[in-house]
Short mmCIF file of C-alpha atoms and ligand atoms in Angstrom, two decimals:
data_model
loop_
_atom_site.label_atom_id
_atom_site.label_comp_id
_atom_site.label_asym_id
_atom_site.label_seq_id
_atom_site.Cartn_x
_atom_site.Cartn_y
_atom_site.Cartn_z
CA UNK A 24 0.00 0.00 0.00
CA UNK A 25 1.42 3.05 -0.89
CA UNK A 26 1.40 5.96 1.47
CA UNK A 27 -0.94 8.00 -0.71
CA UNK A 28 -3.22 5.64 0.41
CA UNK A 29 -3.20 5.95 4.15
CA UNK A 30 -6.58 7.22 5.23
CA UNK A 31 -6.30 10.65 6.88
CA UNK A 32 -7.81 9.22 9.84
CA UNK A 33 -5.35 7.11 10.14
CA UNK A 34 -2.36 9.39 9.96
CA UNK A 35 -2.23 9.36 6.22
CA UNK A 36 -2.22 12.52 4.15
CA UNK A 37 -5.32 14.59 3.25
CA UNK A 38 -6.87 14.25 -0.01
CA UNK A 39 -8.05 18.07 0.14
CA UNK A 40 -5.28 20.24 0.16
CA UNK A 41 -6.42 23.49 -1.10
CA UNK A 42 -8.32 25.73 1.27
CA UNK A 43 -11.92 26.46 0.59
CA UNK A 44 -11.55 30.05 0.25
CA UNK A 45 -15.42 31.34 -1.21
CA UNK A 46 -16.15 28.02 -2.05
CA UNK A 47 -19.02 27.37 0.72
CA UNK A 48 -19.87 31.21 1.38
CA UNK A 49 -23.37 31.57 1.24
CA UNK A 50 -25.20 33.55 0.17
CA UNK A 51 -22.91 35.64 -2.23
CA UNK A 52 -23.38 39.21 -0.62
CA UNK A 53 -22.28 42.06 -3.01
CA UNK A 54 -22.20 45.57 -2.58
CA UNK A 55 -25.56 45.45 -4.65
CA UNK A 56 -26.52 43.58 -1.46
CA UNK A 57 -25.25 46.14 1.16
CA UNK A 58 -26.92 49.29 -1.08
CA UNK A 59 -30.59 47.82 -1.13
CA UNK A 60 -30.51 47.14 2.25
CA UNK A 61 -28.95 50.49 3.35
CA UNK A 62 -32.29 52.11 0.96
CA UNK A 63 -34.85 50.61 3.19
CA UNK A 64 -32.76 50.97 6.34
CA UNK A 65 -32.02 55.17 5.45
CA UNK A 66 -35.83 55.53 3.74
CA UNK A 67 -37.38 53.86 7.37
CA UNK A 68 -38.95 51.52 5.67
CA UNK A 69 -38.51 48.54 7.51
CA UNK A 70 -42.20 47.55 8.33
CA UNK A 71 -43.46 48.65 4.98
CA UNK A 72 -44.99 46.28 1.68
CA UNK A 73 -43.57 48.52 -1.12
CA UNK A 74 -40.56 46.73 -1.09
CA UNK A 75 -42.03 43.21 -0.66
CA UNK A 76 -44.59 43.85 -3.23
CA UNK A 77 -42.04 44.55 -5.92
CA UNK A 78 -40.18 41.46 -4.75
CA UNK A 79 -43.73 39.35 -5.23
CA UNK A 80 -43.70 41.08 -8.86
CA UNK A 81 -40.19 39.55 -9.80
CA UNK A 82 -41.25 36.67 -8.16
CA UNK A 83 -44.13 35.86 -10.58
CA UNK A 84 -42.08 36.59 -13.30
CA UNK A 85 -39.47 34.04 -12.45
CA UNK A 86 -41.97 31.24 -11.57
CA UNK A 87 -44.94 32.41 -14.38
CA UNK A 88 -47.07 32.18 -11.47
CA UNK A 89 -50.51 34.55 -11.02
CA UNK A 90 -49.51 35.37 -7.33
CA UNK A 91 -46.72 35.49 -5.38
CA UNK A 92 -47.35 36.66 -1.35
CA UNK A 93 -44.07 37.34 1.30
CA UNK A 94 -44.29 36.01 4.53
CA UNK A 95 -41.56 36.54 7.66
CA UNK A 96 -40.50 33.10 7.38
CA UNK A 97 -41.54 29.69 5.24
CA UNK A 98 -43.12 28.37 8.19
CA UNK A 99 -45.86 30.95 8.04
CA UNK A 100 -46.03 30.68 4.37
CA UNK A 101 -46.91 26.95 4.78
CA UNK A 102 -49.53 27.38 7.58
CA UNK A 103 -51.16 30.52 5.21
CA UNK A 104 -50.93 27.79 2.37
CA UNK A 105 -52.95 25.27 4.16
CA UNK A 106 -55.55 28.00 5.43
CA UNK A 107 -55.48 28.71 1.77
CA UNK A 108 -56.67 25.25 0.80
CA UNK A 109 -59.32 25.15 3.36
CA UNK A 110 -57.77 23.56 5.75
CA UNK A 111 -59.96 23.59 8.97
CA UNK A 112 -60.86 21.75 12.38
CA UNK A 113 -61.16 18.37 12.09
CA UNK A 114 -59.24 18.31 8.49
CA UNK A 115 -56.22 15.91 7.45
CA UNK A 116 -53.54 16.65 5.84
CA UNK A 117 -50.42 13.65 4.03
CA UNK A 118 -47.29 14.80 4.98
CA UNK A 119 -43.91 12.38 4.17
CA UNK A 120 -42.59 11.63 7.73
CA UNK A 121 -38.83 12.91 6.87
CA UNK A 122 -38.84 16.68 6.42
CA UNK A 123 -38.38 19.59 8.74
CA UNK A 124 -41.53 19.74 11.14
CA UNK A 125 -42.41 23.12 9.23
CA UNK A 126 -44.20 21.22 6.21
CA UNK A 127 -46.51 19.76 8.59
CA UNK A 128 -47.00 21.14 12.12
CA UNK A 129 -48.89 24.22 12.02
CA UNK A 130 -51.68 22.13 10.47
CA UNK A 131 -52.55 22.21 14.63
CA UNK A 132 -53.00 25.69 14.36
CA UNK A 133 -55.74 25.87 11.93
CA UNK A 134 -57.39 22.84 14.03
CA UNK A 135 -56.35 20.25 11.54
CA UNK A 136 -53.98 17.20 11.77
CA UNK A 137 -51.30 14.55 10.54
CA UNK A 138 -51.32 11.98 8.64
CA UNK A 139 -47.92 10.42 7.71
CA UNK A 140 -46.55 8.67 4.53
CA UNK A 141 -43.29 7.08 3.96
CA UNK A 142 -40.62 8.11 1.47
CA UNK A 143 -39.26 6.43 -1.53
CA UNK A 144 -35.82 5.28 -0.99
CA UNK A 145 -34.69 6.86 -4.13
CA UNK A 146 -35.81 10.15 -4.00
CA UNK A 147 -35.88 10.56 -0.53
CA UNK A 148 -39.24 12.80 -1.23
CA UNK A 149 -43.15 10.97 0.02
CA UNK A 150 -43.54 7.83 -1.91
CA UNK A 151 -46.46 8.21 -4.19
CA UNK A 152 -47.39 4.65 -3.72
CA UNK A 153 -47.88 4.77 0.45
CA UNK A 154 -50.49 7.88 -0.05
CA UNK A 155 -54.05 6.46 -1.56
CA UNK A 156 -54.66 4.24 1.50
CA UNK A 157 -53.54 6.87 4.16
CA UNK A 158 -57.00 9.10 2.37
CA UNK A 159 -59.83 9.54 5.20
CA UNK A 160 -62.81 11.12 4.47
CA UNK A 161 -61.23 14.43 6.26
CA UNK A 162 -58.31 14.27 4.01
CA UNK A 163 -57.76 17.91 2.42
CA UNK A 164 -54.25 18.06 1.11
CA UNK A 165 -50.80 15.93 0.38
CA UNK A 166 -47.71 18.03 1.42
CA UNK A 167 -45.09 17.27 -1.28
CA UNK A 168 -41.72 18.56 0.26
CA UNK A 169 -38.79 18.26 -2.59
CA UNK A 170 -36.70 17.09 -0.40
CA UNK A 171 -33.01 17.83 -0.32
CA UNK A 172 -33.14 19.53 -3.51
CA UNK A 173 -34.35 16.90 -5.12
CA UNK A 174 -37.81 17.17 -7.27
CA UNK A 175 -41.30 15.01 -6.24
CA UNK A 176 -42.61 12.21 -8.35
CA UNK A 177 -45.42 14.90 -8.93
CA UNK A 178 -47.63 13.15 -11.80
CA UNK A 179 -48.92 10.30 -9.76
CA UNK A 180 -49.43 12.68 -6.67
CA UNK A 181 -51.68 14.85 -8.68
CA UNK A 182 -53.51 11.99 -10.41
CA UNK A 183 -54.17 10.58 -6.51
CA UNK A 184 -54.99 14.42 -5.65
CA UNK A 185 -57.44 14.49 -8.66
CA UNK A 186 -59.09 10.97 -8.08
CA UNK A 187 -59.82 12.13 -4.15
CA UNK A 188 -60.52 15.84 -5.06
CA UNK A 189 -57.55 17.01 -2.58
CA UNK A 190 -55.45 19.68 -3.10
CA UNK A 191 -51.43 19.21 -3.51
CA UNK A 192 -48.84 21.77 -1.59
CA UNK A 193 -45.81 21.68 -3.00
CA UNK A 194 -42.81 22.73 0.17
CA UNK A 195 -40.30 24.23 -2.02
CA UNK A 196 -37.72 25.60 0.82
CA UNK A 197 -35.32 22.83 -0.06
CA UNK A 198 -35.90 23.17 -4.09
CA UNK A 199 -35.32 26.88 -5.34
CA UNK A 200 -35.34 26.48 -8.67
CA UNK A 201 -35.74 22.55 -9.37
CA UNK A 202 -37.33 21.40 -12.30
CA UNK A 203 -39.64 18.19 -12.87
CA UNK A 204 -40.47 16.55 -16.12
CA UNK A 205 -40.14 20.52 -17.61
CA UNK A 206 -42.15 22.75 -14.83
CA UNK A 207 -40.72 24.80 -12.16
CA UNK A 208 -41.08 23.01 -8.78
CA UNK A 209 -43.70 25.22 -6.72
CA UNK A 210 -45.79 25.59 -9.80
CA UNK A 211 -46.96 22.23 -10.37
CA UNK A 212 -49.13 21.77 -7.25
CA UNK A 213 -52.20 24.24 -6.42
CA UNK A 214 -50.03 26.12 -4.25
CA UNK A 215 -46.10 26.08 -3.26
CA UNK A 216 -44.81 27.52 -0.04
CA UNK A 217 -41.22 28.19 0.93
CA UNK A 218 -38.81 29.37 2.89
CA UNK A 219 -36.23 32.23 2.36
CA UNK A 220 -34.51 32.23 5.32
CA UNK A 221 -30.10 32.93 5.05
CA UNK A 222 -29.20 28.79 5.24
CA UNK A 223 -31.34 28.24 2.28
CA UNK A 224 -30.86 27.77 -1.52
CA UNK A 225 -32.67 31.32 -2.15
CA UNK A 226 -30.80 32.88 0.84
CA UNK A 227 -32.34 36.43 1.80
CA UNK A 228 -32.79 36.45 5.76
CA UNK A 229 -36.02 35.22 7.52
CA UNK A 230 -38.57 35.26 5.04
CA UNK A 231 -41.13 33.23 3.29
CA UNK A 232 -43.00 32.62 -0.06
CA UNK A 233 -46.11 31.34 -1.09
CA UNK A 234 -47.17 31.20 -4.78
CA UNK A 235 -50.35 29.93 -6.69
CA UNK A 236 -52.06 30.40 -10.23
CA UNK A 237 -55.90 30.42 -7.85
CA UNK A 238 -57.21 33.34 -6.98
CA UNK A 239 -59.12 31.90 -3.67
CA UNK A 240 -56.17 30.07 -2.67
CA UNK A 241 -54.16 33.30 -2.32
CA UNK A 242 -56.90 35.64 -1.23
CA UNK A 243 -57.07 33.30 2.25
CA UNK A 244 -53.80 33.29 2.20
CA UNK A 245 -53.56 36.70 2.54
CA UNK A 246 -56.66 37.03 4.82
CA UNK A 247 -54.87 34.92 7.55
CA UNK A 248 -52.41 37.73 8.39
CA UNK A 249 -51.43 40.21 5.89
CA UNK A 250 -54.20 42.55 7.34
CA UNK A 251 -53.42 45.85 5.89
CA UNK A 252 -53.38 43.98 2.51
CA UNK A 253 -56.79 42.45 3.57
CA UNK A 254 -58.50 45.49 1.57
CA UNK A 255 -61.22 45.86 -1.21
CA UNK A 256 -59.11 44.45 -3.70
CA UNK A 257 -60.57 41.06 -2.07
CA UNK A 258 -62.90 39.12 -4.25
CA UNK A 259 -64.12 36.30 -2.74
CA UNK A 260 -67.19 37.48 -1.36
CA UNK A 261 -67.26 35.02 1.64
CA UNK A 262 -64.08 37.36 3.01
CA UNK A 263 -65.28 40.94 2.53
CA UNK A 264 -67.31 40.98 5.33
CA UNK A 265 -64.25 40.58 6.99
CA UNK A 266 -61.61 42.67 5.77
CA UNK A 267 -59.29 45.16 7.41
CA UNK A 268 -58.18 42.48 10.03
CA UNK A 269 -55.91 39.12 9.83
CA UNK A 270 -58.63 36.26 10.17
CA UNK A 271 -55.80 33.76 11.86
CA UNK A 272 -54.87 36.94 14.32
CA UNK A 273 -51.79 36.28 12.85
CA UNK A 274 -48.83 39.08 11.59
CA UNK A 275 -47.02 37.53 8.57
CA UNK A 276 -45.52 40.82 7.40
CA UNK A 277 -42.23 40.25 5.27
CA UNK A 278 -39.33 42.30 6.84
CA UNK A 279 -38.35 44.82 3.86
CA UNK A 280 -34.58 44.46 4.57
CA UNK A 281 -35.44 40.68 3.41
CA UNK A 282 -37.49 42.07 0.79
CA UNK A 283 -35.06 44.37 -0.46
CA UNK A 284 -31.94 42.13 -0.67
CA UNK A 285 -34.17 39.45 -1.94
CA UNK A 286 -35.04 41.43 -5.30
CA UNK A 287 -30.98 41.73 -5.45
CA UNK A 288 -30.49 37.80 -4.75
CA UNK A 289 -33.21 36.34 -7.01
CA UNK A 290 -31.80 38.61 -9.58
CA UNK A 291 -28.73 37.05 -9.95
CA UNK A 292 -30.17 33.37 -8.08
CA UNK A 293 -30.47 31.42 -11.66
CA UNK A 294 -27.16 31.76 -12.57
CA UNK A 295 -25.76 30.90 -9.34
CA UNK A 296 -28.00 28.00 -9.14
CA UNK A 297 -26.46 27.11 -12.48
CA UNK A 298 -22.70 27.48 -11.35
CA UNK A 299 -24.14 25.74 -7.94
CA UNK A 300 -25.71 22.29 -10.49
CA UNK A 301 -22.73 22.32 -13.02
CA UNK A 302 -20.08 21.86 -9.63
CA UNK A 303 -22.50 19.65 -7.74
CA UNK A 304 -23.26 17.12 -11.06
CA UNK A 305 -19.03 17.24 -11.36
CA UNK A 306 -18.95 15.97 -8.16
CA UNK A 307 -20.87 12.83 -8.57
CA UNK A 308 -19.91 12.23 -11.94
CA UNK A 309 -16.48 11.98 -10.77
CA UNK A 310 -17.81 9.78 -7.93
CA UNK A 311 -19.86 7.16 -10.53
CA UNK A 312 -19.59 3.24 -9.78
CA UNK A 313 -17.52 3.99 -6.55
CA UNK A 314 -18.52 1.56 -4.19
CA UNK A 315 -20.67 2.46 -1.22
CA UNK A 316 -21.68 6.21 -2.58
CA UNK A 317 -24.25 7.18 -5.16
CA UNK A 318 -25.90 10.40 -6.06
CA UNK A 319 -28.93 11.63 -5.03
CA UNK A 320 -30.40 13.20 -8.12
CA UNK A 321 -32.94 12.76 -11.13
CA UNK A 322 -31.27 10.78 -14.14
CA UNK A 323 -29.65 12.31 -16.85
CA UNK A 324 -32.69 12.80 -19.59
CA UNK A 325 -35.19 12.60 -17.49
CA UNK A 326 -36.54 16.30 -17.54
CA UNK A 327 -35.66 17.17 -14.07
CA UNK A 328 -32.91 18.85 -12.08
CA UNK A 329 -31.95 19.36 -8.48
CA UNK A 330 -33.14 22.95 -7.59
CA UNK A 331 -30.19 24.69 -5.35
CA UNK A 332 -28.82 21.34 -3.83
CA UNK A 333 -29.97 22.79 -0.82
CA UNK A 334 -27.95 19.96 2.45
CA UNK A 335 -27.38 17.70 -0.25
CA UNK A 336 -27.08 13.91 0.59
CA UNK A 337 -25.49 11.16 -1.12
CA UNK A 338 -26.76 7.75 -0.97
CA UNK A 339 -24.90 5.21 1.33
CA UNK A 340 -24.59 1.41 0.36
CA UNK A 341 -22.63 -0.44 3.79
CA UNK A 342 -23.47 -3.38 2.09
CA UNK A 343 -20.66 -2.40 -0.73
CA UNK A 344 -18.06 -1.57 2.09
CA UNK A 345 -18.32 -4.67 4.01
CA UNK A 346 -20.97 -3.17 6.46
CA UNK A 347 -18.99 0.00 7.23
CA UNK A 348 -21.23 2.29 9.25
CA UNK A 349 -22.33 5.40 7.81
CA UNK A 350 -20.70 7.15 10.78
CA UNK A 351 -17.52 5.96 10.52
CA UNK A 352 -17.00 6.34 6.88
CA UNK A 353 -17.90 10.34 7.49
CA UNK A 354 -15.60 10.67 10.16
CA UNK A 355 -12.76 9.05 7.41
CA UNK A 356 -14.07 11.87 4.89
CA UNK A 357 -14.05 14.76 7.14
CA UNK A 358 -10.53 13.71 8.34
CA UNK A 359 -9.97 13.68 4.86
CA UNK A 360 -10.63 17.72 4.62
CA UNK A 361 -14.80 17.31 3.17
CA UNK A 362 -17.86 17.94 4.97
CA UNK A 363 -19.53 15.07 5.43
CA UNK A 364 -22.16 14.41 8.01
CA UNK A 365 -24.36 11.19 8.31
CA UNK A 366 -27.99 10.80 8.70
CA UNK A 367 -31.00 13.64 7.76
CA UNK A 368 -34.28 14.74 9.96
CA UNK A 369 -35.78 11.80 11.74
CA UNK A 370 -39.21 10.76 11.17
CA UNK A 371 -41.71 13.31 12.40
CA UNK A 372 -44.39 10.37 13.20
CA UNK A 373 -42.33 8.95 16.36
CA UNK A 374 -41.80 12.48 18.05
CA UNK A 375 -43.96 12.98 20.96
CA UNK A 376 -45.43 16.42 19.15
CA UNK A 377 -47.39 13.65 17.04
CA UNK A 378 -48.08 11.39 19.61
CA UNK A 379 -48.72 12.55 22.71
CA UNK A 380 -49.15 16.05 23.29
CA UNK A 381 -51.95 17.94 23.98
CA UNK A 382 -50.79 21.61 22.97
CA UNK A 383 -54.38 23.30 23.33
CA UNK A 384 -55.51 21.92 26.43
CA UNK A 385 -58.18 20.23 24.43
CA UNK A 386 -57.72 16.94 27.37
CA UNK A 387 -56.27 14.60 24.61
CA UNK A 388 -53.94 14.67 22.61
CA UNK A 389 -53.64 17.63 19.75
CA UNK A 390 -52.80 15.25 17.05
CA UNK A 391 -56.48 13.61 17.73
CA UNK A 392 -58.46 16.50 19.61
CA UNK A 393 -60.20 17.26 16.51
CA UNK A 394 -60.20 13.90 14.35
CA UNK A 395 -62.68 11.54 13.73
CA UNK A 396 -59.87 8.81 13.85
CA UNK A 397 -56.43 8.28 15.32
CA UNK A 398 -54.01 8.56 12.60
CA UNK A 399 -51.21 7.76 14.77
CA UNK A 400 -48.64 5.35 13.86
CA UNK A 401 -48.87 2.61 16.52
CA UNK A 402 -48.35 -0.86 15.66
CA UNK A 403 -47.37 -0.25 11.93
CA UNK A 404 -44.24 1.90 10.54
CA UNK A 405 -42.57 4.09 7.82
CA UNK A 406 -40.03 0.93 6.93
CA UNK A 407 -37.84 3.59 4.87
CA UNK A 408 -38.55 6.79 7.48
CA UNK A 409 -37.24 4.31 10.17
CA UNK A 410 -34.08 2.89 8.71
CA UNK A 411 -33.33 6.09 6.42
CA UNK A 412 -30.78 7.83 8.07
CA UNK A 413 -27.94 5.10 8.14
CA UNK A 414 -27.95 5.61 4.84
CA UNK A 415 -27.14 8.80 3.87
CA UNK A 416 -24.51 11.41 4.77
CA UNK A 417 -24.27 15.31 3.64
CA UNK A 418 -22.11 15.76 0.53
CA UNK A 419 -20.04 19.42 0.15
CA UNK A 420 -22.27 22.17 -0.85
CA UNK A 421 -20.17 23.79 -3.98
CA UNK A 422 -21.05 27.35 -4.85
CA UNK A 423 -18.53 27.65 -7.55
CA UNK A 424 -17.67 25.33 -10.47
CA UNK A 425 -13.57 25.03 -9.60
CA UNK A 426 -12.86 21.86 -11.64
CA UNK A 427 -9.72 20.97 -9.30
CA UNK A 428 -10.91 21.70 -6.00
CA UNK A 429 -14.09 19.73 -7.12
CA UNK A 430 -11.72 16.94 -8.07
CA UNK A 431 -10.17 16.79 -4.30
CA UNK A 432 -13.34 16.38 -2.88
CA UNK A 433 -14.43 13.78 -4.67
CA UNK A 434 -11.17 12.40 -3.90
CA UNK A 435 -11.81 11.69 -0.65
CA UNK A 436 -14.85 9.94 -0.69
CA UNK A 437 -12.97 7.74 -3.65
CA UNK A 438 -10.40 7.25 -1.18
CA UNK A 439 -12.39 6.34 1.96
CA UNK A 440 -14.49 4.08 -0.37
CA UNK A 441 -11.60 2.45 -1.62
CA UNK A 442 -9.83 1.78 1.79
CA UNK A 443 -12.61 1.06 3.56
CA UNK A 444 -10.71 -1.84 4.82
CA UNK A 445 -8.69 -0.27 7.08
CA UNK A 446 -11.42 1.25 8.93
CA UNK A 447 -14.01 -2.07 9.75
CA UNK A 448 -11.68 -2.87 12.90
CA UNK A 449 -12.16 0.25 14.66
CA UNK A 450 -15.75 0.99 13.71
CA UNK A 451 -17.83 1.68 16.46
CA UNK A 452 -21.19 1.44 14.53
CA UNK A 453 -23.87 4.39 14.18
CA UNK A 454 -25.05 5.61 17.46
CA UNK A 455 -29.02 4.69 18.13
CA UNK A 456 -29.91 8.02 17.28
CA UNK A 457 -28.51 9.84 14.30
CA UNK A 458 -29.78 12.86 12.90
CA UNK A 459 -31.78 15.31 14.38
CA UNK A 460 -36.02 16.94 14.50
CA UNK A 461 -34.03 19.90 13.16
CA UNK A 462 -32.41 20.66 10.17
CA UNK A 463 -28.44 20.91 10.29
CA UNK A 464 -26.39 22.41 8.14
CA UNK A 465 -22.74 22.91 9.67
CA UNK A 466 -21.05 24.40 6.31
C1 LIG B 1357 -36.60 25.65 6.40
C2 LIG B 1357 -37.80 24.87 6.09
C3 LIG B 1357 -39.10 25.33 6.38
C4 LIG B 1357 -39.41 26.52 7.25
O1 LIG B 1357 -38.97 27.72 6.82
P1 LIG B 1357 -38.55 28.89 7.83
O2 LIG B 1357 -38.24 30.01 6.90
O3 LIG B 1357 -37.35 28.42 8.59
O4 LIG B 1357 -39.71 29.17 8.71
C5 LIG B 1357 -40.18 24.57 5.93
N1 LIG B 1357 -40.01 23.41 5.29
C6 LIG B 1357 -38.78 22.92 5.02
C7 LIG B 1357 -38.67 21.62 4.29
C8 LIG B 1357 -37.64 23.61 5.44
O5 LIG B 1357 -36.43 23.09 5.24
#
């Protein structure tokens, strides 16, 4: 063995030599940036909509959308998208079990509930196939999140939406950007809902967008807490009785500082999401038919693409590497000079937010305080929610297409993968919990 191939971890040199430099600075802040900040900022115009509303504008334009609304975070974007859909007390909604609790949870708040589905192994995003028999006859809405950058198997969730007359939300905050079978992700569904916030693929501060082609959808949407919007420009006559104050009692006001450098971001976002898809696809394509590792992303000719790569995974095969754990072979990556961090959110269902907890007061628990059934997961499970995790670990998030650098990268996952060997003696396994409710990004 020659020295070269040493593993890091084991005293050996590093396969990433250069230092990262830009490489993993996000977002890209410019003096463009700095100016349109300063404008609201000098002007006072921090709690304003003048701002946000030109952002919506340039928002429509770049998805082709009828409406685009701002929110102060994705989280409230998703809550107004479900209030936009109808969503009431006693209502269901599908959700996949592995996202970030924010495509799901405030479904409480409007009185409404859970109902999880599994995930395809592949795509990491719900499984279209472990959705029809989930349907109740509350069932309102299927959550599609595109998880991990990676777009939804949308056609046969909007066939099962069509057959069952339920309405599809697309959670976009992972996605900026994507593209599936030809349409923009966020455009396909009857509404999409994201966030903005700074560790995201559209990186602008706290802030939140919802966008739809129906009129209804984003007039409730609005009615839930954009009060001072909530004005005689309202057309849905079951509202106007009503207008002038947030139905929800909610504030979901867009911060014009996020406004303002968001109009400067999205500007320039599809080119950087561009640069961002040419290094990432390098990456793996320098990585294909390693053992152990394999992309995460739509095949080549299928109409799709990976919108902003936002945490991107890899795939993890211990079968390949003589049952290396997941953990282990990160640790031999990082020590290698990549980020590389195993596991991704575990599975909403077994929390005790879903199980257990009565948040209102209601005397049982909130996930069934309004139901006419329990839709908790008892004896059965999400098989691929469950076991997930061990099989998947971050990959590094490129801004900038630096063929070399890439190269180094990739290097050391090639060389972990092919002296994986000298790491099965002091493996120590995956922990019982890997992962976390959270999202985690650390680079
Ligand atoms: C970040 C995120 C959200 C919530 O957005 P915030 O802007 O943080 O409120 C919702 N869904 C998913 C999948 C996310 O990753």
């Amino acid at each position: 063995m020659s020295d070269q191939q040493v593993l890091a971890i084991l005293g050996g040199p590093k396969a990433v030599t250069t230092e990262p430099g830009d490489m993993f600075t996000w977002p890209i802040i410019t003096e463009e940036d700095e100016a349109a900040a300063l404008e609201v900022l000098r002007r006072g115009a921090m709690s304003g909509s003048d701002v946000t509303m030109q952002f919506e504008d340039d928002f429509r334009k770049w998805l082709d959308v009828d409406y685009a609304l701002g929110f102060n975070n994705g989280t409230a974007s998703l809550q107004a998208a479900m209030y936009g859909c109808g969503i009431g007390i006693g209502d269901e909604i599908i959700c996949p079990s592995i996202t970030y609790w924010a495509s799901c949870t405030s479904a409480y708040a409007l009185g409404a509930t859970v109902a999880f589905a599994d995930i395809d192994p592949v795509t990491l995003c719900i499984d279209p196939k472990d959705i029809e028999h989930r349907i109740g006859d509350r069932t309102k809405a299927i959550v599609v999140v595109h998880y991990f950058g990676y777009p939804a198997d949308m056609d046969p969730i909007l066939e099962i939406a069509r057959k069952h007359n339920l309405k599809v939300i697309e959670d976009v905050s992972h996605a900026h950007g994507g593209i599936y079978k030809g349409r923009k992700l966020g455009t396909i569904g009857d509404v999409g809902a994201m966030s903005l916030m700074a560790g995201k693929a559209l990186a602008i501060g706290e802030a939140g967008m919802l966008v739809t082609n129906d009129r209804d959808i984003y007039e409730r949407s609005l009615a839930l807490g954009h009060y001072e919007r909530f004005d005689s420009n309202i057309q849905n006559e079951a509202l106007k009785p009503f207008i002038g104050l947030p139905l929800g009692g909610y504030k979901f006001r867009m911060h014009q500082i996020s406004s303002a450098v968001g109009r400067v971001q999205l500007k320039h976002y599809d080119a950087r999401n561009e640069e961002i898809g040419r290094a990432m696809n390098l990456f793996w394509d320098l990585l294909e038919g390693v053992p152990g590792v394999a992309a995460h992303r739509p095949e080549k000719g299928s109409g799709s693409y990976m919108g902003g790569w936002y945490a991107a995974r890899g795939h993890y095969k211990p079968e390949e590497l003589g049952g290396l754990s997941v953990t282990r072979f990160c640790e031999a990556v990082e020590a290698e000079g990549a980020p590389c961090t195993p596991g991704c959110n575990l599975p909403l269902h077994q929390h005790q937010l879903f199980q257990t907890a009565d948040v209102y007061g209601a005397g049982q628990p909130t996930r069934i305080a309004n139901a006419n059934r329990d839709v908790r997961l008892w004896d059965t499970s999400l098989p691929v929610s469950e076991s997930i995790t061990a099989n998947l670990y971050s990959i590094p998030w490129f801004k900038h297409y630096r063929p070399e650098e890439i190269k180094q990268y990739a290097n050391a996952f090639r060389k972990v993968s092919e002296n994986y060997k000298q790491l099965l003696e002091t493996d120590p396994g995956n922990p019982v919990k890997m992962g976390g409710w959270n999202m985690f990004n650390r680079r």
